[in-house]
Coordinates of C-alpha atoms in Angstrom, one line a residue:
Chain A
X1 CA 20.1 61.3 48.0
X2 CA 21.9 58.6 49.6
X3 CA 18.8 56.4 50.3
X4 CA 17.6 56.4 46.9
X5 CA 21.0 55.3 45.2
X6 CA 21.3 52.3 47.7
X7 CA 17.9 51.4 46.6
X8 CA 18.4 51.5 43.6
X9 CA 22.0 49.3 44.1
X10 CA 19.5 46.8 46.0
X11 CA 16.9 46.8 43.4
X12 CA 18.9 46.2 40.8
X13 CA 21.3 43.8 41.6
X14 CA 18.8 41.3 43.2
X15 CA 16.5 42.2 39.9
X16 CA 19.4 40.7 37.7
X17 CA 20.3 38.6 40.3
X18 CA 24.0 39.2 41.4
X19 CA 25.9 37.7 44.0
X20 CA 27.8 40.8 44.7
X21 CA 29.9 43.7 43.1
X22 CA 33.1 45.1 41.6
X23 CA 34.1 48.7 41.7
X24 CA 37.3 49.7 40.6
X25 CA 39.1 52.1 42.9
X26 CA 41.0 54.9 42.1
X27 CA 41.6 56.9 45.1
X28 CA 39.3 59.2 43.5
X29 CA 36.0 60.6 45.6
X30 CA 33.1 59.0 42.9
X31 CA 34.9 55.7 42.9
X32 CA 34.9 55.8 47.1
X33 CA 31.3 57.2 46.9
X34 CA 30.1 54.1 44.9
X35 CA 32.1 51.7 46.8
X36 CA 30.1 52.6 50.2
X37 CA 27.0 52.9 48.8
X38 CA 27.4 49.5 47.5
X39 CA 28.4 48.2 51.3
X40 CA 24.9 50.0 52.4
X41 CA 23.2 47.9 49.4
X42 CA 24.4 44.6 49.8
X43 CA 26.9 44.3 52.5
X44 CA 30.4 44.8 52.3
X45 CA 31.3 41.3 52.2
X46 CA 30.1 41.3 48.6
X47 CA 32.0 44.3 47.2
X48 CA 35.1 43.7 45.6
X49 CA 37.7 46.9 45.2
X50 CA 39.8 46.5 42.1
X51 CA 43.2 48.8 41.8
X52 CA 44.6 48.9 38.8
X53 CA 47.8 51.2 38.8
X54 CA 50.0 51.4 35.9
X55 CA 53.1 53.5 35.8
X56 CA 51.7 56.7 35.1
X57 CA 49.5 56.4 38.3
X58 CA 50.6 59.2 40.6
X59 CA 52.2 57.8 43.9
X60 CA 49.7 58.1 46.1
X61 CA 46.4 56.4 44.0
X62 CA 47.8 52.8 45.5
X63 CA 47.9 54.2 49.0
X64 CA 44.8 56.2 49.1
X65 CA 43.2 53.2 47.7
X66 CA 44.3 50.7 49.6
X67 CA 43.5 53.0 53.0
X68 CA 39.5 53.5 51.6
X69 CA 39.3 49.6 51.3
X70 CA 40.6 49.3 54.5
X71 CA 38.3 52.0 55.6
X72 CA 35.1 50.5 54.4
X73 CA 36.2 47.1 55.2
X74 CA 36.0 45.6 52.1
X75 CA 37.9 42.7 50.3
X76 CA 40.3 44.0 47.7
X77 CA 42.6 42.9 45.1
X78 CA 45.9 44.8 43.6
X79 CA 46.8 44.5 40.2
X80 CA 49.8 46.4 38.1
X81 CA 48.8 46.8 34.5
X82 CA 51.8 48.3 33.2
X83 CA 53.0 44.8 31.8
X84 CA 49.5 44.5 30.2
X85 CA 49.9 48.2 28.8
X86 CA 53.2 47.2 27.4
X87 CA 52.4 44.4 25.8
X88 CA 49.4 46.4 24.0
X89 CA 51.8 48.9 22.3
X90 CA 50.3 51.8 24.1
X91 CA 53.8 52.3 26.1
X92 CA 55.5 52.9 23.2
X93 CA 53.3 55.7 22.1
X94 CA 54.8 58.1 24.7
X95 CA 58.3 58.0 26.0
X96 CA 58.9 56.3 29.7
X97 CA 58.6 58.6 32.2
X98 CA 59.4 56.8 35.1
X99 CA 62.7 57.7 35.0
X100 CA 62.3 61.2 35.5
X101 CA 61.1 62.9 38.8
X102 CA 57.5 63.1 38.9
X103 CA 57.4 67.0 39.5
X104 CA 58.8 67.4 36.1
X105 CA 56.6 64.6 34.5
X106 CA 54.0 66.5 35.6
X107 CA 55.6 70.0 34.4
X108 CA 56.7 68.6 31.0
X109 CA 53.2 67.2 30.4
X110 CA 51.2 70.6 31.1
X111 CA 53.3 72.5 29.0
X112 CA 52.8 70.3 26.1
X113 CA 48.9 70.3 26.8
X114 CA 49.0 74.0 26.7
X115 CA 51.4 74.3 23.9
X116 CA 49.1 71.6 21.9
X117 CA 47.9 73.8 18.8
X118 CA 44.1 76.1 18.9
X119 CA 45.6 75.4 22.8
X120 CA 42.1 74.1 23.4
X121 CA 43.3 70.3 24.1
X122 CA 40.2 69.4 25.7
X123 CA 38.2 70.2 23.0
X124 CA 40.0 68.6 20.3
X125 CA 39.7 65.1 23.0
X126 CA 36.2 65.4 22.8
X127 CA 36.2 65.8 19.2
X128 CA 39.3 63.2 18.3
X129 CA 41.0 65.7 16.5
X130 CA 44.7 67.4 16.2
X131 CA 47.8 66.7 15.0
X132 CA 49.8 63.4 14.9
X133 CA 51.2 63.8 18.4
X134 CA 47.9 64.4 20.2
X135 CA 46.3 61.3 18.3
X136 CA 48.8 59.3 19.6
X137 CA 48.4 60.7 22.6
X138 CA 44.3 59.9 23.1
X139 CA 45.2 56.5 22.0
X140 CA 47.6 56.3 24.7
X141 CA 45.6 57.5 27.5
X142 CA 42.1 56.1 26.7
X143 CA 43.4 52.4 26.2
X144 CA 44.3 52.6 29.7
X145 CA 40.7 52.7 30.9
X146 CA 39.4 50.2 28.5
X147 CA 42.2 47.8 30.1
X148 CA 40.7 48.2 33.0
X149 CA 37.2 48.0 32.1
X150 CA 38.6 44.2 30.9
X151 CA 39.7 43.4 34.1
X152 CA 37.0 44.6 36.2
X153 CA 34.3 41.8 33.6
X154 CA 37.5 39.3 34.3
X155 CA 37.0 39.2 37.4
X156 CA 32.7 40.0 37.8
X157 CA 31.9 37.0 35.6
X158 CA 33.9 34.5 37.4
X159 CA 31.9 35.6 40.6
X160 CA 28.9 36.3 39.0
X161 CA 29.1 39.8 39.8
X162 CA 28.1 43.1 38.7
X163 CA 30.4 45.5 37.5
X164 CA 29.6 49.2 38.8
X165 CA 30.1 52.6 37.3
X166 CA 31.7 55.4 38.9
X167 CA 30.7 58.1 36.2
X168 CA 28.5 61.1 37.6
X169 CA 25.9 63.5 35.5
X170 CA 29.1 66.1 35.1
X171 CA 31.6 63.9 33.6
X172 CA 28.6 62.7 31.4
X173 CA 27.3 65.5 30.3
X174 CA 30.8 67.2 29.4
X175 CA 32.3 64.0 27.9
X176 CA 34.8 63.5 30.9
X177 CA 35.3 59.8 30.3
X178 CA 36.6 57.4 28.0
X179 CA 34.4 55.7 25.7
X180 CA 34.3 51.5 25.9
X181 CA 36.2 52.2 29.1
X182 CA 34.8 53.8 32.6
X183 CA 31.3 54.8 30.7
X184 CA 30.9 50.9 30.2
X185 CA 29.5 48.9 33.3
X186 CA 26.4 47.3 34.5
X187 CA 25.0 49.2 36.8
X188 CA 25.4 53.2 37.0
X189 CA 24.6 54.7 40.4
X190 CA 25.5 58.4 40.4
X191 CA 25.0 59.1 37.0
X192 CA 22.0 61.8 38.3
X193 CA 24.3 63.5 40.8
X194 CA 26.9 66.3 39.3
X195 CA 30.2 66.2 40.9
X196 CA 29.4 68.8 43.6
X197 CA 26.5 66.8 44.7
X198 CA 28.8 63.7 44.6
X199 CA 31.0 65.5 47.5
X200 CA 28.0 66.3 49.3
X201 CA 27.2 62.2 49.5
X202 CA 30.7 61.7 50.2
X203 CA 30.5 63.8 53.3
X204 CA 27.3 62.2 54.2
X205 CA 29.0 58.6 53.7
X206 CA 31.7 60.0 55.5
X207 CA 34.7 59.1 53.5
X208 CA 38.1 60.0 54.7
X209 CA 39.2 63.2 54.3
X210 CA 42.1 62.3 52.2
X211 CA 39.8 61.0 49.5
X212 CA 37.6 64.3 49.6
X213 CA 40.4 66.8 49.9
X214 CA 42.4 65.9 47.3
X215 CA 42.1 67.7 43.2
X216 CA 40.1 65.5 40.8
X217 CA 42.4 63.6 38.2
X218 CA 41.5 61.1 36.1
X219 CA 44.6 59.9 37.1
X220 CA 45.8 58.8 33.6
X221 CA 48.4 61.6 32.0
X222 CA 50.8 63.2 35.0
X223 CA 50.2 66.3 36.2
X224 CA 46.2 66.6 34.7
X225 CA 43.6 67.3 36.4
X226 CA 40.1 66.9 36.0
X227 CA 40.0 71.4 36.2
X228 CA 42.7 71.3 34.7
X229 CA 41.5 70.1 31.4
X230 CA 37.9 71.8 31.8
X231 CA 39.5 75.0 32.2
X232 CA 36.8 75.5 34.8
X233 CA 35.9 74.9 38.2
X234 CA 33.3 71.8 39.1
X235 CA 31.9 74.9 41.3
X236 CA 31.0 76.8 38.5
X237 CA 30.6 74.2 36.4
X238 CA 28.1 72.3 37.8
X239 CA 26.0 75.6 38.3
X240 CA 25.9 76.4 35.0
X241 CA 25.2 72.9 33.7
X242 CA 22.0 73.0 36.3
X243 CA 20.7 76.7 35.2
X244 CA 21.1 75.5 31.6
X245 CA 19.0 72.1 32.1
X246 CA 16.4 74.2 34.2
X247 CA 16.8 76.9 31.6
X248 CA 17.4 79.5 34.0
X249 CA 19.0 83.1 33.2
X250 CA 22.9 83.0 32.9
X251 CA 23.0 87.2 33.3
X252 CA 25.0 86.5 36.6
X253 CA 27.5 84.1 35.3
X254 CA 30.9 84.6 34.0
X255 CA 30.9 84.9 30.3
X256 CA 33.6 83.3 29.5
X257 CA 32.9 80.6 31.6
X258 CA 29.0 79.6 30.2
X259 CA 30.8 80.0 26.4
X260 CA 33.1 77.5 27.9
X261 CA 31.0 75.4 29.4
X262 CA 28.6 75.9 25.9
X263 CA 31.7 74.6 23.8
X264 CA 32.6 71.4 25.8
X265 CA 28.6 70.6 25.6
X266 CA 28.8 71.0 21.6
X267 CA 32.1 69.2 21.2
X268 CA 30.9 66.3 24.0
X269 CA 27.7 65.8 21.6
X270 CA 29.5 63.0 19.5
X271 CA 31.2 61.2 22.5
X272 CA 27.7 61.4 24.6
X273 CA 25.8 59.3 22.0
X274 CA 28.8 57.1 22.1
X275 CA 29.4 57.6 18.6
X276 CA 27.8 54.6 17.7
X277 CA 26.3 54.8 14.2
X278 CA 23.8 52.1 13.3
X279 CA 22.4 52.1 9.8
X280 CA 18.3 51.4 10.0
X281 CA 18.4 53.4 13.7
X282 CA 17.6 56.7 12.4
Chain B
X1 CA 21.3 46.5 -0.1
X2 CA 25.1 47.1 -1.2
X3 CA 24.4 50.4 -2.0
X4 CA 22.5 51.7 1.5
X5 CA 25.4 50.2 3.4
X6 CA 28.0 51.9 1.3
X7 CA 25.8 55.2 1.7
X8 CA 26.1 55.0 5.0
X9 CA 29.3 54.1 5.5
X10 CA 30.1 57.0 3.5
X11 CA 28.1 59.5 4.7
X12 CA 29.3 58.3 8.5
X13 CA 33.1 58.7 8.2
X14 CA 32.4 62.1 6.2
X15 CA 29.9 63.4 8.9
X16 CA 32.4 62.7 11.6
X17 CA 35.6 63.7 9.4
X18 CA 36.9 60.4 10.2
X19 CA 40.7 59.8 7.8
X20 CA 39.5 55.9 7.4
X21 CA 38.3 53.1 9.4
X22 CA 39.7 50.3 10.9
X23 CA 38.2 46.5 10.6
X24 CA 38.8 43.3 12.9
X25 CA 39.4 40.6 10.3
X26 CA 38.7 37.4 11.6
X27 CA 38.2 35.0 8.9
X28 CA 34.3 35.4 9.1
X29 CA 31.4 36.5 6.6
X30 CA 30.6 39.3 8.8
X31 CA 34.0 41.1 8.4
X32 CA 34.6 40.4 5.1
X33 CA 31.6 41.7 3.8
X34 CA 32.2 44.8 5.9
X35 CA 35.7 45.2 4.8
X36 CA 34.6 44.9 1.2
X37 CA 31.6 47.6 1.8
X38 CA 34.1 50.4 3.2
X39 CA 36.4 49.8 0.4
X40 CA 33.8 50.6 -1.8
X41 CA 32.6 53.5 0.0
X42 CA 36.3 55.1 1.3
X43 CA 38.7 53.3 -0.7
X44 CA 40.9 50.3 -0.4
X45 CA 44.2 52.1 1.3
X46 CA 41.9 53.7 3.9
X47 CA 40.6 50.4 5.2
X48 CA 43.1 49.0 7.6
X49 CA 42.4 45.3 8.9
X50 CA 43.4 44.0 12.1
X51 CA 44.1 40.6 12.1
X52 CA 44.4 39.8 15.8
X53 CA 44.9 36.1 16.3
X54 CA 45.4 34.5 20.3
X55 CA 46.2 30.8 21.5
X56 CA 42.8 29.6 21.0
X57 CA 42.2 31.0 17.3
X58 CA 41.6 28.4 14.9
X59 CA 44.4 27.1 12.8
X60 CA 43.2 28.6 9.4
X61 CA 41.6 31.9 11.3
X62 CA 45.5 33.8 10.3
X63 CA 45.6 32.3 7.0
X64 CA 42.5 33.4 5.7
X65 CA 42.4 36.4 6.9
X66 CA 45.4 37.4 5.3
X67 CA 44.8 35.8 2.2
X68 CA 41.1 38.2 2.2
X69 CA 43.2 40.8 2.9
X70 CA 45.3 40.5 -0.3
X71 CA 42.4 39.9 -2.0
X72 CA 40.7 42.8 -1.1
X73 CA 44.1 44.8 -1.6
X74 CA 43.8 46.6 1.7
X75 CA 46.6 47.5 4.3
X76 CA 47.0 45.1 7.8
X77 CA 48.6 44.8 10.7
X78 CA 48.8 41.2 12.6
X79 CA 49.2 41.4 16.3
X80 CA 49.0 37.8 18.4
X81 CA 47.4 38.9 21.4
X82 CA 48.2 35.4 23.4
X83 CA 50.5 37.4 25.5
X84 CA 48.1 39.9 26.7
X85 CA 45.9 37.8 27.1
X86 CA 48.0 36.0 29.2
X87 CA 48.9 38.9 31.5
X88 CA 45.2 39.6 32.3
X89 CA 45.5 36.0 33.9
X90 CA 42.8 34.9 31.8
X91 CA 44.7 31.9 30.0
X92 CA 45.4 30.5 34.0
X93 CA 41.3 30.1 33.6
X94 CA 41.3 27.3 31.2
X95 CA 44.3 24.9 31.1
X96 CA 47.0 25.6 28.2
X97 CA 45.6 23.5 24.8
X98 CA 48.2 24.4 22.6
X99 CA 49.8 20.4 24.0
X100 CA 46.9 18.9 23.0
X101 CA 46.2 18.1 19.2
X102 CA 43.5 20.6 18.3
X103 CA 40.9 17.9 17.0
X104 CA 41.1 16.6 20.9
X105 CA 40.6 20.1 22.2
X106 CA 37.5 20.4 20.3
X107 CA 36.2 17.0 21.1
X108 CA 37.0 17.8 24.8
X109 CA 35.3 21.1 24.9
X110 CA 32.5 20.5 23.1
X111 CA 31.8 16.9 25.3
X112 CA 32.1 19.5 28.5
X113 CA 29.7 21.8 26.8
X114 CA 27.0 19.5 26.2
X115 CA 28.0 18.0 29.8
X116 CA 27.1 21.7 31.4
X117 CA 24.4 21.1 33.6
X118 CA 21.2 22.1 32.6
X119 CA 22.9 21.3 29.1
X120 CA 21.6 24.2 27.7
X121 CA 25.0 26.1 27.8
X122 CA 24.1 29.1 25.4
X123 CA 20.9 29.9 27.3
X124 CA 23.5 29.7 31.0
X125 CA 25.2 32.4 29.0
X126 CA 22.9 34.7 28.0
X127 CA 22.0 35.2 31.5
X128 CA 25.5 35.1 33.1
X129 CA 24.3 31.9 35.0
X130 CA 26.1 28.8 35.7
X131 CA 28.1 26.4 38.0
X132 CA 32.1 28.6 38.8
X133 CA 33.4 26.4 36.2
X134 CA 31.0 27.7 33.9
X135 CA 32.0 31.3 35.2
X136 CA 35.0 30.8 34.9
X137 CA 34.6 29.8 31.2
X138 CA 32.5 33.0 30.3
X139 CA 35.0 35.2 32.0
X140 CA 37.8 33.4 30.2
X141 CA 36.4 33.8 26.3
X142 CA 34.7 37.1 26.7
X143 CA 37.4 38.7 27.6
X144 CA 39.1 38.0 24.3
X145 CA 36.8 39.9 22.4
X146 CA 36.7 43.1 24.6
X147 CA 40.8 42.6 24.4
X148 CA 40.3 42.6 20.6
X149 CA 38.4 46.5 21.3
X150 CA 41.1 47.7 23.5
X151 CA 43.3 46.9 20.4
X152 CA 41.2 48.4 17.2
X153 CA 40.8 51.6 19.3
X154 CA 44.6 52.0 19.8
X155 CA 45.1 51.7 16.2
X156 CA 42.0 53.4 15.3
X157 CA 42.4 56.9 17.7
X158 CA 46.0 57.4 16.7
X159 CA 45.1 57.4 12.8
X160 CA 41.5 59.3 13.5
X161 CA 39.9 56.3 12.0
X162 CA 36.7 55.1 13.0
X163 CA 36.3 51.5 14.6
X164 CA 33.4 49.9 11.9
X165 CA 31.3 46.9 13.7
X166 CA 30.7 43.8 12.2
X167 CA 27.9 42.6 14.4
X168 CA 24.8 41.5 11.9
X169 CA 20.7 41.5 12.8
X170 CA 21.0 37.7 14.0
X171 CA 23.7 38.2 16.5
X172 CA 22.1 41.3 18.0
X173 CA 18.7 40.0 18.5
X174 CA 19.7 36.6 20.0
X175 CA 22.7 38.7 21.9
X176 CA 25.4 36.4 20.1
X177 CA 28.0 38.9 20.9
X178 CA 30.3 40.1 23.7
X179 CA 29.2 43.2 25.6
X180 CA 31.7 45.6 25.7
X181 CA 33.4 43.4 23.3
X182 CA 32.5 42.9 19.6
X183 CA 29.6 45.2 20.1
X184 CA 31.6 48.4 20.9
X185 CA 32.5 50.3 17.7
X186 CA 31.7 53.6 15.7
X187 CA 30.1 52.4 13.1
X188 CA 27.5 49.4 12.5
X189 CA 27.2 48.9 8.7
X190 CA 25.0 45.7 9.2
X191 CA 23.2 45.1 11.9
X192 CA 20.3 45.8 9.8
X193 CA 20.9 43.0 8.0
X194 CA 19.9 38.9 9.0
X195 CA 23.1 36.4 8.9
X196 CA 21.7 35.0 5.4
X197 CA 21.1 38.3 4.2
X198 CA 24.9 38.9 4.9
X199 CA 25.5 36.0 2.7
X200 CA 24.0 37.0 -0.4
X201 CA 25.2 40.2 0.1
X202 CA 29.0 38.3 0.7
X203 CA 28.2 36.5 -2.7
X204 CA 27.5 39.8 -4.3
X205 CA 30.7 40.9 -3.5
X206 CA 32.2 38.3 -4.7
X207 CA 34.0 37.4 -1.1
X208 CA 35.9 34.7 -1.9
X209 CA 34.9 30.9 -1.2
X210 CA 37.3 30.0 1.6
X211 CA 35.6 32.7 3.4
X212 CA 31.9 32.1 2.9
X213 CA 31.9 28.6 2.9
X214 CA 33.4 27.3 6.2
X215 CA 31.0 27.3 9.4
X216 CA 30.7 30.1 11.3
X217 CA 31.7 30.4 14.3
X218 CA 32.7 32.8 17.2
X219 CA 36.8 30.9 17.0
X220 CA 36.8 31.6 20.7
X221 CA 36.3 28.7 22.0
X222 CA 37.9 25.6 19.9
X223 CA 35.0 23.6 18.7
X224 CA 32.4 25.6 19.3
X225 CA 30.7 27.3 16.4
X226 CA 27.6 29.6 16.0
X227 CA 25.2 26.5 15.3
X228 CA 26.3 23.8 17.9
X229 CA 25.9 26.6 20.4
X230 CA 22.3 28.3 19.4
X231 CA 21.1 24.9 18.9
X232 CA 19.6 26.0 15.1
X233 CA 20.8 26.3 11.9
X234 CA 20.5 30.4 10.8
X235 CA 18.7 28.8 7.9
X236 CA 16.0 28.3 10.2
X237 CA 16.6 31.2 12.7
X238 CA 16.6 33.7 10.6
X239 CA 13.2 32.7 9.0
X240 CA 11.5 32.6 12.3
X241 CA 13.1 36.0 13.5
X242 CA 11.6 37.6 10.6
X243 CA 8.3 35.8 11.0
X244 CA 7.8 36.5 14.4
X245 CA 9.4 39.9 13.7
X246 CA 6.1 41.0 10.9
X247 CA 4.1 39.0 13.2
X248 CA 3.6 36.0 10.7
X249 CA 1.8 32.6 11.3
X250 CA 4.6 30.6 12.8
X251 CA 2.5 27.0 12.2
X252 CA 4.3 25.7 9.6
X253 CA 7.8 26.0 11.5
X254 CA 9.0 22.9 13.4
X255 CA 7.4 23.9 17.3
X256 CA 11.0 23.0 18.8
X257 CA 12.8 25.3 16.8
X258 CA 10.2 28.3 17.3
X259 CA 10.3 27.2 21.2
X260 CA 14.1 27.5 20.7
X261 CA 14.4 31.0 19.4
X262 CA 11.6 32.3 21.4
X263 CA 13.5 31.3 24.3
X264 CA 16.8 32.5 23.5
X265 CA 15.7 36.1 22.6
X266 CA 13.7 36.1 25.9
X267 CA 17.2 34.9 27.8
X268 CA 19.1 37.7 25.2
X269 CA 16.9 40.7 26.8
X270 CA 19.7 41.3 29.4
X271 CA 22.4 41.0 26.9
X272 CA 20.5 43.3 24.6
X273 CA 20.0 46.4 26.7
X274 CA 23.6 46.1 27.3
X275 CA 22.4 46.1 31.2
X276 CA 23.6 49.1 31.8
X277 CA 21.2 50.3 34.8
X278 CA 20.9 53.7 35.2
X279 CA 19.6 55.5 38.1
X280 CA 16.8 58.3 36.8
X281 CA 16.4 56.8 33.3
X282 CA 13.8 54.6 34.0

């Protein structure tokens, strides 16, 4: 598993000729899982680690970032994009939250998400649809990643660099990322591996244990997490995903949690093809 | 030709139950024409243009844009993104112009663009290859564009609108676009369509003169417009595109300008599969 995706890293960047890479770091396990690969590939002296907190970042994403870095050895640079976020509008969007604790941030925000009408928020993400609130509220969110996704080409093509994606096969397949945001890179490396599998590499690539052990979050609405808002485990998840590529029998499965899994493939059908509509492509 | 692209238009924003679309008006042909289309095909008041100038942006670029605006009768927002962009540190790239008359800063730049080594600048940037000056240039005018996406998306999400795309047949073939910038929409009503094809079909809509008569241009870079940097008029481009497109006798075409094109859609193949690399897709 490993060997082939450093290959591939290698291949790749030499093929469009590269002088290194960015990853943006987000404390989270694909992001760390990328980041060493790319020091097998190419040498760590030619991966740079982008952080890119903001204020809804929870408190630890700068520390457990800055730690992996550290860990792999690997030249980083910190960046706050709150002003940036600000001066976009997006802030305005939803009320400040830094001022209260983060606990009830998080509390506040999970309520909502469940009191959010058909209560099936992630659902209506994947499809762009609810009330006035919740628009506001996917505008609010997914600008955050596309920010990013600007910074990381600011600073690849003043080096000449290549900017890498962190997105794995389950986030693909089920929609779990932002469209003209994390999904857009140059170079995908873990785009075949479901999340599970992306824990096995971690452990193989020994990354720390506070990168592995913590819950998945995208890291971009206080208080959810990546289970959270799938309503099912990556466990399970992944499972199912695999028996219904390989078209295997689901008789041993939850049923609640293969119609579950069945909706977010429906609904994800519009973000997958990115939604891009081009007239004579049919 | 109106009619298909009002069809589709149509038929897109119905399929995907969007409420309206949103459109980056920049002064152009290309978004003009585009405008005009989806008010034929949704209605004027569900069109809302964008008009999203920055430091750089031509003097007329606002002007116009709000003057097609009116004339189309649609709603708009204005938003000066100078400041954004300036937070991103991309403005620290290239020194401030706004000091220096703008007939000078065109002079200047273009003088520096023909001075690139090489001197085929537009070929350096199809394939993301240059001096750190040069780098430093591409990261610094590219980013405006995928700024500019950040921005329709925010407005487009909380309104359920779709983003349209204004990038034509010329500009995708010979990659004359920003990835992850201009290219990144919901819906491409012309990219079907050659640059001169746009025209007539601007004449048939009766876009207005101030529009469809000045020089197109990218107004990212002062002084540099489409022609002075593909080295062609689209007069000429666009014929040989198509030729070489039906596989036509190319022997009455002037050999430079064939050896032109030819070599700038072989330089646009990286732009044009967007580059993104991903690991089992081969």
């Amino acid at each position: 598993m490993q060997k082939e995706c450093i290959d591939f890293i290698q291949k790749t960047i030499e093929k469009y000729d590269y002088d290194g890479c960015v990853i943006g770091i987000s404390g989270g396990v694909d992001s760390a899982v990328v980041a060493a690969l790319c020091c097998e590939a190419i040498g760590k002296e030619k991966v740079l680690g982008l952080l890119l907190p903001e204020r809804d970042s929870a408190k630890n994403t700068l520390n457990d970032s800055v730690d992996l870095c550290n860990h792999l050895g690997i030249p980083y640079k910190v960046k706050k994009i709150s002003k940036i976020l600000r001066k976009t509008g997006a802030y305005a969007l939803k009320p400040p939250a830094s001022i209260v604790p983060r606990k009830i941030q998080e509390k506040y925000v999970k309520d909502k998400w469940r009191d959010l009408p058909k209560e099936d928020t992630f659902i209506e993400d994947l499809e762009d649809r609810g009330n006035e609130e919740f628009l506001k509220g996917l505008a609010f969110y997914r600008i955050k990643h596309r920010i990013r996704m600007c910074l990381f080409y600011l600073e690849a093509e003043q080096r000449n660099y290549a900017v890498m994606g962190t997105t794995n096969k389950t986030e693909m397949l089920t929609g779990f990322y932002v469209k003209w945001g994390d999904d857009s890179t140059d170079i995908e490396p873990i785009m075949h591996l479901y999340k599970t599998q992306v824990y096995e590499l971690a452990r193989e690539l020994k990354i720390p244990d506070f990168i592995i052990s913590k819950p998945p979050s995208p890291d971009l609405i206080p208080g959810i997490t990546d289970e959270f808002a799938l309503k099912v485990k990556y466990k399970d998840l992944d499972r199912i995903l695999m028996k219904l590529q390989k078209n295997r029998d689901l008789d041993d499965e939850k049923p609640e949690d293969v119609q579950r899994v069945k909706q977010i493939l429906k609904a994800a059908e519009k973000r997958k093809i990115r939604n891009l509509n081009v007239l004579g492509d049919d």
